[in-house]
Short mmCIF file of N, CA and C in Angstrom, two decimals:
data_model
loop_
_atom_site.label_atom_id
_atom_site.label_comp_id
_atom_site.label_asym_id
_atom_site.label_seq_id
_atom_site.Cartn_x
_atom_site.Cartn_y
_atom_site.Cartn_z
N UNK W 94 189.82 120.44 59.90
CA UNK W 94 189.80 121.66 59.32
C UNK W 94 188.80 122.38 59.02
N UNK W 95 188.48 123.78 59.43
CA UNK W 95 187.34 124.46 59.48
C UNK W 95 186.75 124.46 57.81
N UNK W 96 185.31 124.38 57.92
CA UNK W 96 184.76 124.91 56.91
C UNK W 96 184.85 126.46 56.65
N UNK W 97 184.98 126.79 55.50
CA UNK W 97 184.70 128.09 55.11
C UNK W 97 183.81 129.01 55.59
N UNK W 98 184.35 130.12 56.76
CA UNK W 98 182.90 130.59 57.20
C UNK W 98 182.87 132.14 56.67
N UNK W 99 181.70 132.60 56.30
CA UNK W 99 181.95 133.85 55.32
C UNK W 99 182.25 135.00 56.55
N UNK W 100 182.76 135.53 56.26
CA UNK W 100 183.28 136.83 57.30
C UNK W 100 181.83 137.57 57.71
N UNK W 101 181.11 137.66 56.90
CA UNK W 101 179.76 138.28 57.11
C UNK W 101 178.91 137.60 58.49
N UNK W 102 178.93 136.53 58.51
CA UNK W 102 178.54 135.84 59.48
C UNK W 102 179.18 135.76 61.00
N UNK W 103 180.28 135.68 60.66
CA UNK W 103 181.30 136.18 61.92
C UNK W 103 180.84 137.44 62.55
N UNK W 104 180.67 138.54 61.60
CA UNK W 104 180.60 139.81 61.92
C UNK W 104 179.22 140.01 62.21
N UNK W 105 178.40 139.53 61.79
CA UNK W 105 177.01 139.42 62.32
C UNK W 105 176.67 138.87 63.88
N UNK W 106 177.64 138.03 64.22
CA UNK W 106 177.52 137.24 65.29
C UNK W 106 178.08 138.41 66.53
N UNK W 107 179.36 138.92 65.86
CA UNK W 107 179.85 139.62 66.88
C UNK W 107 179.37 141.28 66.90
N UNK W 108 178.73 141.47 66.15
CA UNK W 108 177.83 143.07 65.96
C UNK W 108 176.48 142.73 67.22
N UNK W 109 175.84 141.38 66.78
CA UNK W 109 174.85 140.81 67.82
C UNK W 109 175.03 140.83 69.35
N UNK W 110 176.45 140.31 69.52
CA UNK W 110 176.77 140.39 70.84
C UNK W 110 177.29 141.48 71.66
N UNK W 111 177.72 142.73 70.51
CA UNK W 111 178.31 143.81 71.02
C UNK W 111 177.05 144.80 71.19
N UNK W 112 175.93 144.43 70.33
CA UNK W 112 174.92 145.04 70.89
C UNK W 112 174.17 145.17 72.02
N UNK W 113 174.05 144.05 72.35
CA UNK W 113 173.74 143.36 73.70
C UNK W 113 174.64 143.29 75.18
N UNK W 114 175.92 143.73 74.75
CA UNK W 114 176.59 143.72 75.96
C UNK W 114 177.10 142.25 76.24
N UNK W 115 177.03 141.46 75.12
CA UNK W 115 177.34 140.03 75.35
C UNK W 115 178.70 139.31 74.65
N UNK W 116 179.53 140.34 74.38
CA UNK W 116 180.72 139.80 73.57
C UNK W 116 181.57 138.71 74.50
N UNK W 117 181.69 138.89 75.93
CA UNK W 117 182.73 138.08 76.76
C UNK W 117 181.72 136.83 76.75
N UNK W 118 180.44 136.87 77.04
CA UNK W 118 179.78 135.65 77.21
C UNK W 118 179.63 135.02 75.71
N UNK W 119 179.31 135.66 74.86
CA UNK W 119 179.42 135.14 73.22
C UNK W 119 180.70 134.40 73.27
N UNK W 120 181.57 134.84 73.05
CA UNK W 120 183.21 134.68 73.10
C UNK W 120 183.63 133.12 73.77
N UNK W 121 182.89 133.34 75.20
CA UNK W 121 183.34 131.91 75.93
C UNK W 121 182.57 131.07 75.18
N UNK W 122 181.38 131.26 75.16
CA UNK W 122 180.50 130.32 74.35
C UNK W 122 180.90 129.62 73.12
N UNK W 123 181.11 130.38 72.25
CA UNK W 123 182.23 129.88 71.28
C UNK W 123 183.11 129.25 71.27
N UNK W 124 183.85 129.84 72.04
CA UNK W 124 185.39 129.30 72.26
C UNK W 124 184.87 127.68 72.69
N UNK W 125 183.93 127.37 73.92
CA UNK W 125 183.82 126.39 74.13
C UNK W 125 183.23 125.25 72.63
N UNK W 126 182.62 125.73 72.34
CA UNK W 126 182.10 125.39 70.87
C UNK W 126 183.37 124.41 70.02
N UNK W 127 184.38 125.84 70.12
CA UNK W 127 185.24 125.34 69.00
C UNK W 127 186.13 124.17 69.49
N UNK W 128 186.26 124.14 71.08
CA UNK W 128 186.81 122.87 71.78
C UNK W 128 186.45 121.61 71.51
N UNK W 129 184.75 121.84 71.61
CA UNK W 129 184.13 120.64 70.93
C UNK W 129 184.27 120.09 69.41
N UNK W 130 184.79 121.17 68.75
CA UNK W 130 184.99 120.41 67.22
C UNK W 130 186.19 119.91 67.37
N UNK W 131 187.30 120.42 68.17
CA UNK W 131 188.53 119.87 68.34
C UNK W 131 188.60 118.47 68.79
N UNK W 132 187.96 117.95 69.79
CA UNK W 132 187.50 117.43 70.66
C UNK W 132 186.63 115.49 69.66
N UNK W 133 185.65 116.38 68.64
CA UNK W 133 185.03 115.62 67.98
C UNK W 133 185.14 115.76 66.49
N UNK W 134 186.51 115.41 65.58
CA UNK W 134 186.17 115.87 64.57
C UNK W 134 185.13 115.26 63.21
N UNK W 135 184.23 114.51 64.19
CA UNK W 135 183.27 113.78 63.00
C UNK W 135 181.70 114.77 63.15
N UNK W 136 181.73 115.81 63.97
CA UNK W 136 181.13 116.78 64.38
C UNK W 136 180.81 117.58 62.91
N UNK W 137 181.70 117.78 62.64
CA UNK W 137 181.75 118.69 60.90
C UNK W 137 180.81 117.94 59.79
N UNK W 138 180.92 116.66 59.81
CA UNK W 138 180.39 115.52 59.00
C UNK W 138 178.90 115.73 59.12
N UNK W 139 178.44 115.64 60.54
CA UNK W 139 177.31 115.76 61.16
C UNK W 139 176.55 117.04 60.91
N UNK W 140 177.07 117.74 60.67
CA UNK W 140 176.76 119.52 60.83
C UNK W 140 176.33 119.61 59.41
N UNK W 141 176.89 118.76 58.27
CA UNK W 141 176.91 119.21 56.79
C UNK W 141 176.07 118.56 55.85
N UNK W 142 175.57 117.48 57.03
CA UNK W 142 174.60 116.57 56.49
C UNK W 142 173.51 117.18 55.72
N UNK W 143 173.24 117.00 54.33
CA UNK W 143 172.14 117.68 53.74
C UNK W 143 171.01 117.01 54.06
N UNK W 144 170.86 115.61 54.90
CA UNK W 144 169.74 115.11 54.97
C UNK W 144 168.82 115.57 56.73
N UNK W 145 169.49 116.21 57.27
CA UNK W 145 169.14 116.92 58.72
C UNK W 145 167.95 117.30 58.76
N UNK W 146 167.12 116.54 59.36
CA UNK W 146 165.45 117.24 59.50
C UNK W 146 165.41 118.10 60.31
N UNK W 147 164.32 118.93 60.40
CA UNK W 147 164.22 120.14 61.47
C UNK W 147 164.32 119.65 62.82
N UNK W 148 163.85 118.61 63.01
CA UNK W 148 163.66 117.69 64.57
C UNK W 148 165.22 117.55 64.59
N UNK W 149 166.01 117.06 63.96
CA UNK W 149 167.78 116.71 63.85
C UNK W 149 168.43 118.27 64.28
N UNK W 150 168.36 119.02 63.67
CA UNK W 150 168.67 120.34 63.78
C UNK W 150 168.55 121.06 65.13
N UNK W 151 167.19 120.66 65.37
CA UNK W 151 166.62 120.98 67.13
C UNK W 151 167.50 120.46 67.78
N UNK W 152 167.90 119.15 67.73
CA UNK W 152 168.63 118.56 68.76
C UNK W 152 169.92 118.66 68.76
N UNK W 153 170.29 119.15 67.51
CA UNK W 153 171.80 119.49 67.84
C UNK W 153 172.19 120.60 68.48
N UNK W 154 171.50 121.60 68.16
CA UNK W 154 171.27 122.91 69.11
C UNK W 154 171.24 122.68 70.38
N UNK W 155 170.44 121.86 70.59
CA UNK W 155 169.87 121.66 71.93
C UNK W 155 171.47 121.08 72.68
N UNK W 156 171.93 120.17 71.88
CA UNK W 156 173.43 119.51 72.22
C UNK W 156 174.44 120.20 72.70
N UNK W 157 174.37 121.24 71.66
CA UNK W 157 175.52 122.10 71.34
C UNK W 157 175.24 123.26 72.51
N UNK W 158 174.03 123.53 72.96
CA UNK W 158 173.87 124.75 73.74
C UNK W 158 174.22 123.85 75.48
N UNK W 159 174.26 122.61 75.54
CA UNK W 159 174.39 122.19 77.00
C UNK W 159 175.81 122.29 76.87
N UNK W 160 176.54 121.88 75.69
CA UNK W 160 177.98 122.01 75.98
C UNK W 160 178.52 123.46 76.44
N UNK W 161 177.72 124.61 76.04
CA UNK W 161 178.24 126.24 76.34
C UNK W 161 177.93 126.27 77.92
N UNK W 162 177.24 125.60 78.72
CA UNK W 162 176.84 125.31 80.06
C UNK W 162 176.47 126.95 80.59
N UNK W 163 175.58 127.60 79.72
CA UNK W 163 175.10 128.93 80.49
C UNK W 163 175.78 130.11 80.19
N UNK W 164 176.65 129.86 79.44
CA UNK W 164 177.71 130.71 78.82
C UNK W 164 177.21 131.77 78.00
N UNK W 165 176.03 131.62 77.51
CA UNK W 165 175.39 132.03 76.46
C UNK W 165 174.26 133.18 77.00
N UNK W 166 174.85 134.24 77.42
CA UNK W 166 174.06 135.04 78.03
C UNK W 166 172.91 136.07 77.03
N UNK W 167 171.51 136.10 77.45
CA UNK W 167 170.74 136.46 76.47
C UNK W 167 170.29 135.60 75.03
N UNK W 168 170.73 134.56 75.25
CA UNK W 168 170.64 133.35 73.84
C UNK W 168 171.40 133.89 72.87
N UNK W 169 172.33 135.11 72.87
CA UNK W 169 172.60 135.34 71.42
C UNK W 169 173.37 134.14 70.61
N UNK W 170 174.01 133.15 71.28
CA UNK W 170 174.51 131.92 70.22
C UNK W 170 173.60 131.21 70.00
N UNK W 171 172.60 130.69 70.88
CA UNK W 171 171.41 129.96 70.61
C UNK W 171 170.84 130.65 69.18
N UNK W 172 169.99 131.88 69.41
CA UNK W 172 169.20 132.50 68.10
C UNK W 172 170.52 132.39 66.74
N UNK W 173 171.87 132.58 67.04
CA UNK W 173 172.71 132.39 65.80
C UNK W 173 172.87 131.01 65.54
N UNK W 174 172.70 130.06 66.35
CA UNK W 174 172.72 128.72 65.92
C UNK W 174 171.34 128.38 65.25
N UNK W 175 170.32 128.38 65.61
CA UNK W 175 168.88 128.48 65.01
C UNK W 175 169.15 129.38 63.71
N UNK W 176 169.54 130.02 63.38
CA UNK W 176 169.50 130.64 62.21
C UNK W 176 170.42 130.35 61.21
N UNK W 177 171.47 129.65 61.66
CA UNK W 177 172.51 128.51 60.88
C UNK W 177 171.58 127.43 60.47
N UNK W 178 171.06 126.85 61.26
CA UNK W 178 170.08 125.65 60.98
C UNK W 178 169.17 125.83 60.13
N UNK W 179 168.33 127.07 60.34
CA UNK W 179 167.15 127.58 59.35
C UNK W 179 167.55 127.54 57.91
N UNK W 180 168.95 128.12 57.57
CA UNK W 180 169.44 128.22 56.42
C UNK W 180 170.33 127.22 56.11
N UNK W 181 170.44 125.89 56.61
CA UNK W 181 171.40 125.08 56.62
C UNK W 181 172.82 125.41 56.30
N UNK W 182 173.59 125.85 57.33
CA UNK W 182 174.76 126.42 57.20
C UNK W 182 175.24 126.28 58.63
N UNK W 183 175.04 125.13 59.45
CA UNK W 183 175.64 124.81 60.49
C UNK W 183 177.01 124.26 59.99
N UNK W 184 177.02 123.60 58.98
CA UNK W 184 178.72 123.31 58.84
C UNK W 184 179.65 124.42 58.68
N UNK W 185 179.07 125.80 58.84
CA UNK W 185 180.15 126.74 58.58
C UNK W 185 180.59 127.33 60.30
N UNK W 186 179.71 126.62 61.26
CA UNK W 186 180.13 126.88 62.67
C UNK W 186 181.25 126.92 63.21
N UNK W 187 181.92 125.99 62.65
CA UNK W 187 183.41 125.70 63.35
C UNK W 187 184.42 126.85 62.86
N UNK W 188 183.87 127.33 61.44
CA UNK W 188 184.91 128.33 60.88
C UNK W 188 184.49 129.82 61.80
N UNK W 189 183.35 130.06 61.85
CA UNK W 189 182.90 131.09 62.82
C UNK W 189 183.27 131.20 64.08
N UNK W 190 183.49 130.26 64.79
CA UNK W 190 184.26 130.17 66.02
C UNK W 190 185.30 130.34 66.08
N UNK W 191 185.99 129.89 65.13
CA UNK W 191 187.62 130.30 65.09
C UNK W 191 187.73 131.74 64.75
N UNK W 192 186.98 132.35 63.66
CA UNK W 192 186.90 133.68 63.40
C UNK W 192 186.48 134.48 64.29
N UNK W 193 185.34 134.39 64.97
CA UNK W 193 184.91 135.10 66.26
C UNK W 193 186.01 135.51 67.52
N UNK W 194 186.90 134.13 67.72
CA UNK W 194 187.90 134.10 68.53
C UNK W 194 189.05 135.16 68.34
N UNK W 195 189.09 135.35 66.74
CA UNK W 195 190.32 136.00 66.24
C UNK W 195 189.80 137.42 66.25
N UNK W 196 188.72 137.55 66.01
CA UNK W 196 188.00 139.20 66.19
C UNK W 196 188.07 139.31 67.58
N UNK W 197 187.85 138.53 68.78
CA UNK W 197 187.68 138.94 70.05
C UNK W 197 189.32 138.92 70.57
N UNK W 198 189.80 138.43 70.10
CA UNK W 198 191.64 138.85 70.39
C UNK W 198 192.11 140.04 69.99
N UNK W 199 191.60 140.57 68.86
CA UNK W 199 192.06 141.70 68.14
C UNK W 199 191.28 142.81 68.89
N UNK W 200 190.06 142.34 69.37
CA UNK W 200 189.62 143.76 70.15
C UNK W 200 190.06 143.93 71.49
N UNK W 201 190.85 142.85 72.13
CA UNK W 201 191.45 142.84 73.25
C UNK W 201 192.88 143.41 73.32
N UNK W 202 193.20 143.28 71.89
CA UNK W 202 194.83 143.87 71.78
C UNK W 202 195.59 142.51 71.51
N UNK W 203 195.43 141.36 71.42
CA UNK W 203 196.05 140.22 71.58
C UNK W 203 196.31 139.89 70.32
N UNK W 204 197.80 139.21 69.83
CA UNK W 204 198.30 138.72 68.81
C UNK W 204 198.65 137.31 68.93
N UNK W 205 198.07 136.66 68.10
CA UNK W 205 198.37 134.91 67.91
C UNK W 205 200.00 134.42 67.76
N UNK W 206 200.59 133.92 68.37
CA UNK W 206 201.59 133.39 68.53
C UNK W 206 201.54 132.02 68.21
N UNK W 207 202.03 131.43 66.87
CA UNK W 207 201.82 129.75 66.91
C UNK W 207 203.29 129.31 66.60
N UNK W 208 203.61 128.70 67.73
CA UNK W 208 204.90 127.77 67.88
C UNK W 208 204.28 126.42 67.29
N UNK W 209 205.13 125.67 66.27
CA UNK W 209 204.95 124.49 65.85
C UNK W 209 206.67 123.71 65.77
N UNK W 210 206.23 122.33 66.56
CA UNK W 210 207.46 121.95 67.17
C UNK W 210 207.33 120.22 66.60
N UNK W 211 208.66 119.38 66.28
CA UNK W 211 208.68 118.22 66.20
C UNK W 211 208.11 117.31 67.38
N UNK W 212 208.02 117.83 68.40
CA UNK W 212 207.73 117.13 69.86
C UNK W 212 206.95 118.30 70.61
N UNK W 213 206.26 118.02 71.53
CA UNK W 213 205.75 118.62 72.40
C UNK W 213 206.72 119.62 73.37
N UNK W 214 206.64 120.76 73.46
CA UNK W 214 207.66 121.51 74.17
C UNK W 214 207.09 122.05 76.00
N UNK W 215 208.13 121.92 76.46
CA UNK W 215 207.45 122.15 77.87
C UNK W 215 207.50 123.26 78.08
N UNK W 216 206.68 123.72 79.37
CA UNK W 216 206.44 125.00 79.94
C UNK W 216 207.27 125.93 80.04
N UNK W 217 208.32 125.46 80.33
CA UNK W 217 209.89 126.35 80.42
C UNK W 217 210.17 126.69 79.28
N UNK W 218 210.32 125.71 78.10
CA UNK W 218 210.68 126.56 76.87
C UNK W 218 209.87 127.43 76.35
N UNK W 219 208.58 127.10 76.66
CA UNK W 219 207.15 128.08 75.94
C UNK W 219 207.44 129.41 76.27
N UNK W 220 207.64 129.22 77.49
CA UNK W 220 207.57 130.75 78.98
C UNK W 220 208.81 131.46 78.41
N UNK W 221 210.10 130.91 77.94
CA UNK W 221 211.33 131.70 77.67
C UNK W 221 211.02 132.13 75.88
N UNK W 222 210.45 131.31 74.88
CA UNK W 222 210.16 131.55 73.74
C UNK W 222 209.34 132.68 73.77
N UNK W 223 208.20 132.81 74.57
CA UNK W 223 207.10 133.91 74.44
C UNK W 223 207.81 135.17 74.90
N UNK W 224 208.52 135.08 76.07
CA UNK W 224 209.17 135.97 76.68
C UNK W 224 210.33 137.11 75.58
N UNK W 225 211.06 136.07 74.68
CA UNK W 225 212.03 136.62 73.89
C UNK W 225 210.98 137.19 72.56
N UNK W 226 209.86 136.70 72.10
CA UNK W 226 208.96 137.40 71.18
C UNK W 226 208.43 138.58 71.80
N UNK W 227 207.91 138.54 73.10
CA UNK W 227 207.42 139.73 73.55
C UNK W 227 208.11 140.72 73.61
N UNK W 228 209.62 140.84 73.66
CA UNK W 228 210.45 141.66 73.76
C UNK W 228 210.84 141.99 72.17
N UNK W 229 210.70 141.36 71.32
CA UNK W 229 210.92 141.79 70.08
C UNK W 229 209.79 142.84 69.13
N UNK W 230 210.34 143.26 68.10
CA UNK W 230 209.55 144.24 67.50
C UNK W 230 208.53 143.40 67.04
N UNK W 231 208.38 142.06 66.56
CA UNK W 231 207.26 141.26 66.21
C UNK W 231 205.77 141.34 67.13
N UNK W 232 206.07 141.36 68.35
CA UNK W 232 205.04 141.58 69.17
C UNK W 232 204.40 142.93 68.77
N UNK W 233 204.78 143.80 68.54
CA UNK W 233 203.98 145.23 68.64
C UNK W 233 203.57 145.60 69.67
N UNK W 234 204.02 145.14 70.68
CA UNK W 234 203.70 145.80 72.01
C UNK W 234 202.34 145.13 72.53
N UNK W 235 201.78 144.34 71.88
CA UNK W 235 200.77 143.50 72.33
C UNK W 235 200.47 142.43 73.06
N UNK W 236 199.51 141.75 73.49
CA UNK W 236 199.74 140.56 74.25
C UNK W 236 199.71 139.47 73.79
N UNK W 237 200.59 138.48 73.99
CA UNK W 237 200.40 137.19 72.99
C UNK W 237 199.50 136.08 73.55
N UNK W 238 199.02 135.65 72.67
CA UNK W 238 198.39 134.42 72.54
C UNK W 238 198.68 133.18 72.13
N UNK W 239 199.45 132.21 73.10
CA UNK W 239 199.93 131.41 72.65
C UNK W 239 199.41 130.13 72.26
N UNK W 240 199.68 129.76 70.70
CA UNK W 240 199.08 128.44 70.60
C UNK W 240 200.24 127.47 69.88
N UNK W 241 200.18 126.40 70.57
CA UNK W 241 201.40 125.37 70.06
C UNK W 241 200.52 124.31 69.21
N UNK W 242 201.60 123.85 68.64
CA UNK W 242 201.10 122.73 67.32
C UNK W 242 202.44 121.94 67.41
N UNK W 243 201.99 120.62 67.17
CA UNK W 243 202.98 119.47 67.13
C UNK W 243 203.16 118.89 65.58
N UNK W 244 204.11 118.91 64.99
CA UNK W 244 204.13 118.23 63.59
C UNK W 244 205.50 117.61 63.66
N UNK W 245 205.58 116.55 63.39
CA UNK W 245 206.71 115.70 63.33
C UNK W 245 207.43 115.58 61.92
N UNK W 246 206.67 116.26 61.17
CA UNK W 246 207.47 116.24 59.64
C UNK W 246 208.54 117.37 59.76
N UNK W 247 208.73 118.40 60.82
CA UNK W 247 209.52 119.60 60.61
C UNK W 247 210.79 118.86 61.40
N UNK W 248 210.98 117.69 61.57
CA UNK W 248 212.09 117.10 62.19
C UNK W 248 212.57 117.80 63.22
N UNK W 249 212.76 118.72 63.64
CA UNK W 249 213.47 119.59 64.83
C UNK W 249 213.33 120.99 64.82
N UNK W 250 213.77 121.93 65.46
CA UNK W 250 213.71 123.15 65.41
C UNK W 250 212.09 123.60 65.73
N UNK W 251 212.06 124.99 65.12
CA UNK W 251 210.65 125.48 65.33
C UNK W 251 209.92 126.23 63.98
N UNK W 252 208.82 126.56 64.32
CA UNK W 252 208.32 127.22 63.26
C UNK W 252 207.38 128.72 64.10
N UNK W 253 207.90 129.44 63.88
CA UNK W 253 206.95 130.69 64.61
C UNK W 253 206.24 131.62 63.83
N UNK W 254 205.18 131.47 64.19
CA UNK W 254 204.35 132.72 63.53
C UNK W 254 203.58 133.28 64.36
N UNK W 255 203.82 134.78 64.32
CA UNK W 255 203.09 135.76 64.86
C UNK W 255 202.60 136.90 64.11
N UNK W 256 201.56 137.20 63.99
CA UNK W 256 200.32 137.82 63.47
C UNK W 256 200.87 137.50 61.61
N UNK W 257 201.38 138.31 60.94
CA UNK W 257 201.40 137.83 59.23
C UNK W 257 202.54 137.68 58.97
N UNK W 258 203.89 137.42 60.06
CA UNK W 258 205.01 136.93 59.96
C UNK W 258 205.05 135.25 60.37
N UNK W 259 206.45 135.08 59.48
CA UNK W 259 206.58 133.49 59.93
C UNK W 259 207.81 133.33 59.98
N UNK W 260 208.68 132.70 60.71
CA UNK W 260 209.90 132.89 61.28
C UNK W 260 210.08 130.85 61.14
N UNK W 261 211.06 130.60 60.13
CA UNK W 261 210.94 128.72 59.88
C UNK W 261 212.56 128.52 60.33
N UNK W 262 212.17 127.93 61.40
CA UNK W 262 213.95 127.37 62.09
C UNK W 262 213.84 126.15 62.10
N UNK W 263 212.89 125.32 61.38
CA UNK W 263 213.01 123.67 61.20
C UNK W 263 214.03 123.37 60.73
N UNK W 264 214.20 121.93 61.23
CA UNK W 264 215.25 121.13 60.45
C UNK W 264 214.83 120.88 58.72
N UNK W 265 213.83 120.62 58.65
CA UNK W 265 213.18 120.32 57.32
C UNK W 265 213.16 121.38 56.50
N UNK W 266 213.25 122.49 56.79
CA UNK W 266 213.22 123.80 56.03
C UNK W 266 215.17 123.82 55.50
N UNK W 267 215.76 123.54 56.54
CA UNK W 267 216.96 123.68 56.35
C UNK W 267 217.69 122.56 55.39
N UNK W 268 217.08 121.44 55.57
CA UNK W 268 217.67 120.23 54.63
C UNK W 268 216.75 120.54 53.26
N UNK W 269 215.57 121.08 53.12
CA UNK W 269 215.44 121.44 51.92
C UNK W 269 216.08 122.52 51.17
N UNK W 270 216.67 123.46 52.03
CA UNK W 270 217.55 124.57 51.59
C UNK W 270 219.15 124.02 50.97
N UNK W 271 219.31 122.83 51.49
CA UNK W 271 220.61 122.33 51.43
C UNK W 271 220.68 121.23 50.19
N UNK W 272 219.06 120.63 49.93
CA UNK W 272 219.27 119.84 48.80
C UNK W 272 218.98 120.87 47.50
N UNK W 273 218.33 122.15 47.84
CA UNK W 273 218.23 123.01 46.71
C UNK W 273 219.81 123.11 45.93
N UNK W 274 220.41 123.92 47.57
CA UNK W 274 221.90 124.27 46.83
C UNK W 274 222.64 123.43 46.16
N UNK W 275 222.58 122.13 46.60
CA UNK W 275 223.47 120.72 46.16
C UNK W 275 222.88 120.70 44.55
N UNK W 276 221.26 120.58 44.33
CA UNK W 276 220.91 120.41 43.19
C UNK W 276 221.24 121.50 42.09
N UNK W 277 221.27 122.73 42.58
CA UNK W 277 221.73 124.09 41.63
C UNK W 277 222.88 123.94 41.58
N UNK W 278 224.07 123.34 42.27
CA UNK W 278 225.39 123.28 41.94
C UNK W 278 225.72 122.26 40.99
N UNK W 279 225.06 121.07 41.09
CA UNK W 279 225.10 120.20 40.26
C UNK W 279 224.59 120.27 38.70
#
């Protein structure tokens, strides 16, 4: 789970990238870093360690930059990482990466479509669902950015989140409703 990133940090990074016409490269670099966080959950623990020396922080920045693979045009992300390190805020990086992605999606006219299912959905089913939502009023005529999640606790069905709306079609929610009806009736 991402540490709470202050919106100000995300906006500062976005503004710095916009002023240097490096929004796309900064977006790609931060998306890559976001993937690194997903692959290595221990990274957050390392970044939040209060005992990091300046040398440790420098090595961490170099390693994070290596992951971005030259996507950071104009060193915008590098400078941002150095600023976070200097102020002992590297632990906020994961949240900044996520929020920056959200900002970039909004600037591109995208809206997140999060589909949670009990088991992994096949591509055909996802495409049909995306097409159905795109035709509905929920998409607001915007491009959909599909994110899939697997949560076996929902037992079956789907939970579809688009923008700030949630449509819960899960078996677990239906069971909970029936249990409540039975409990209220007794």
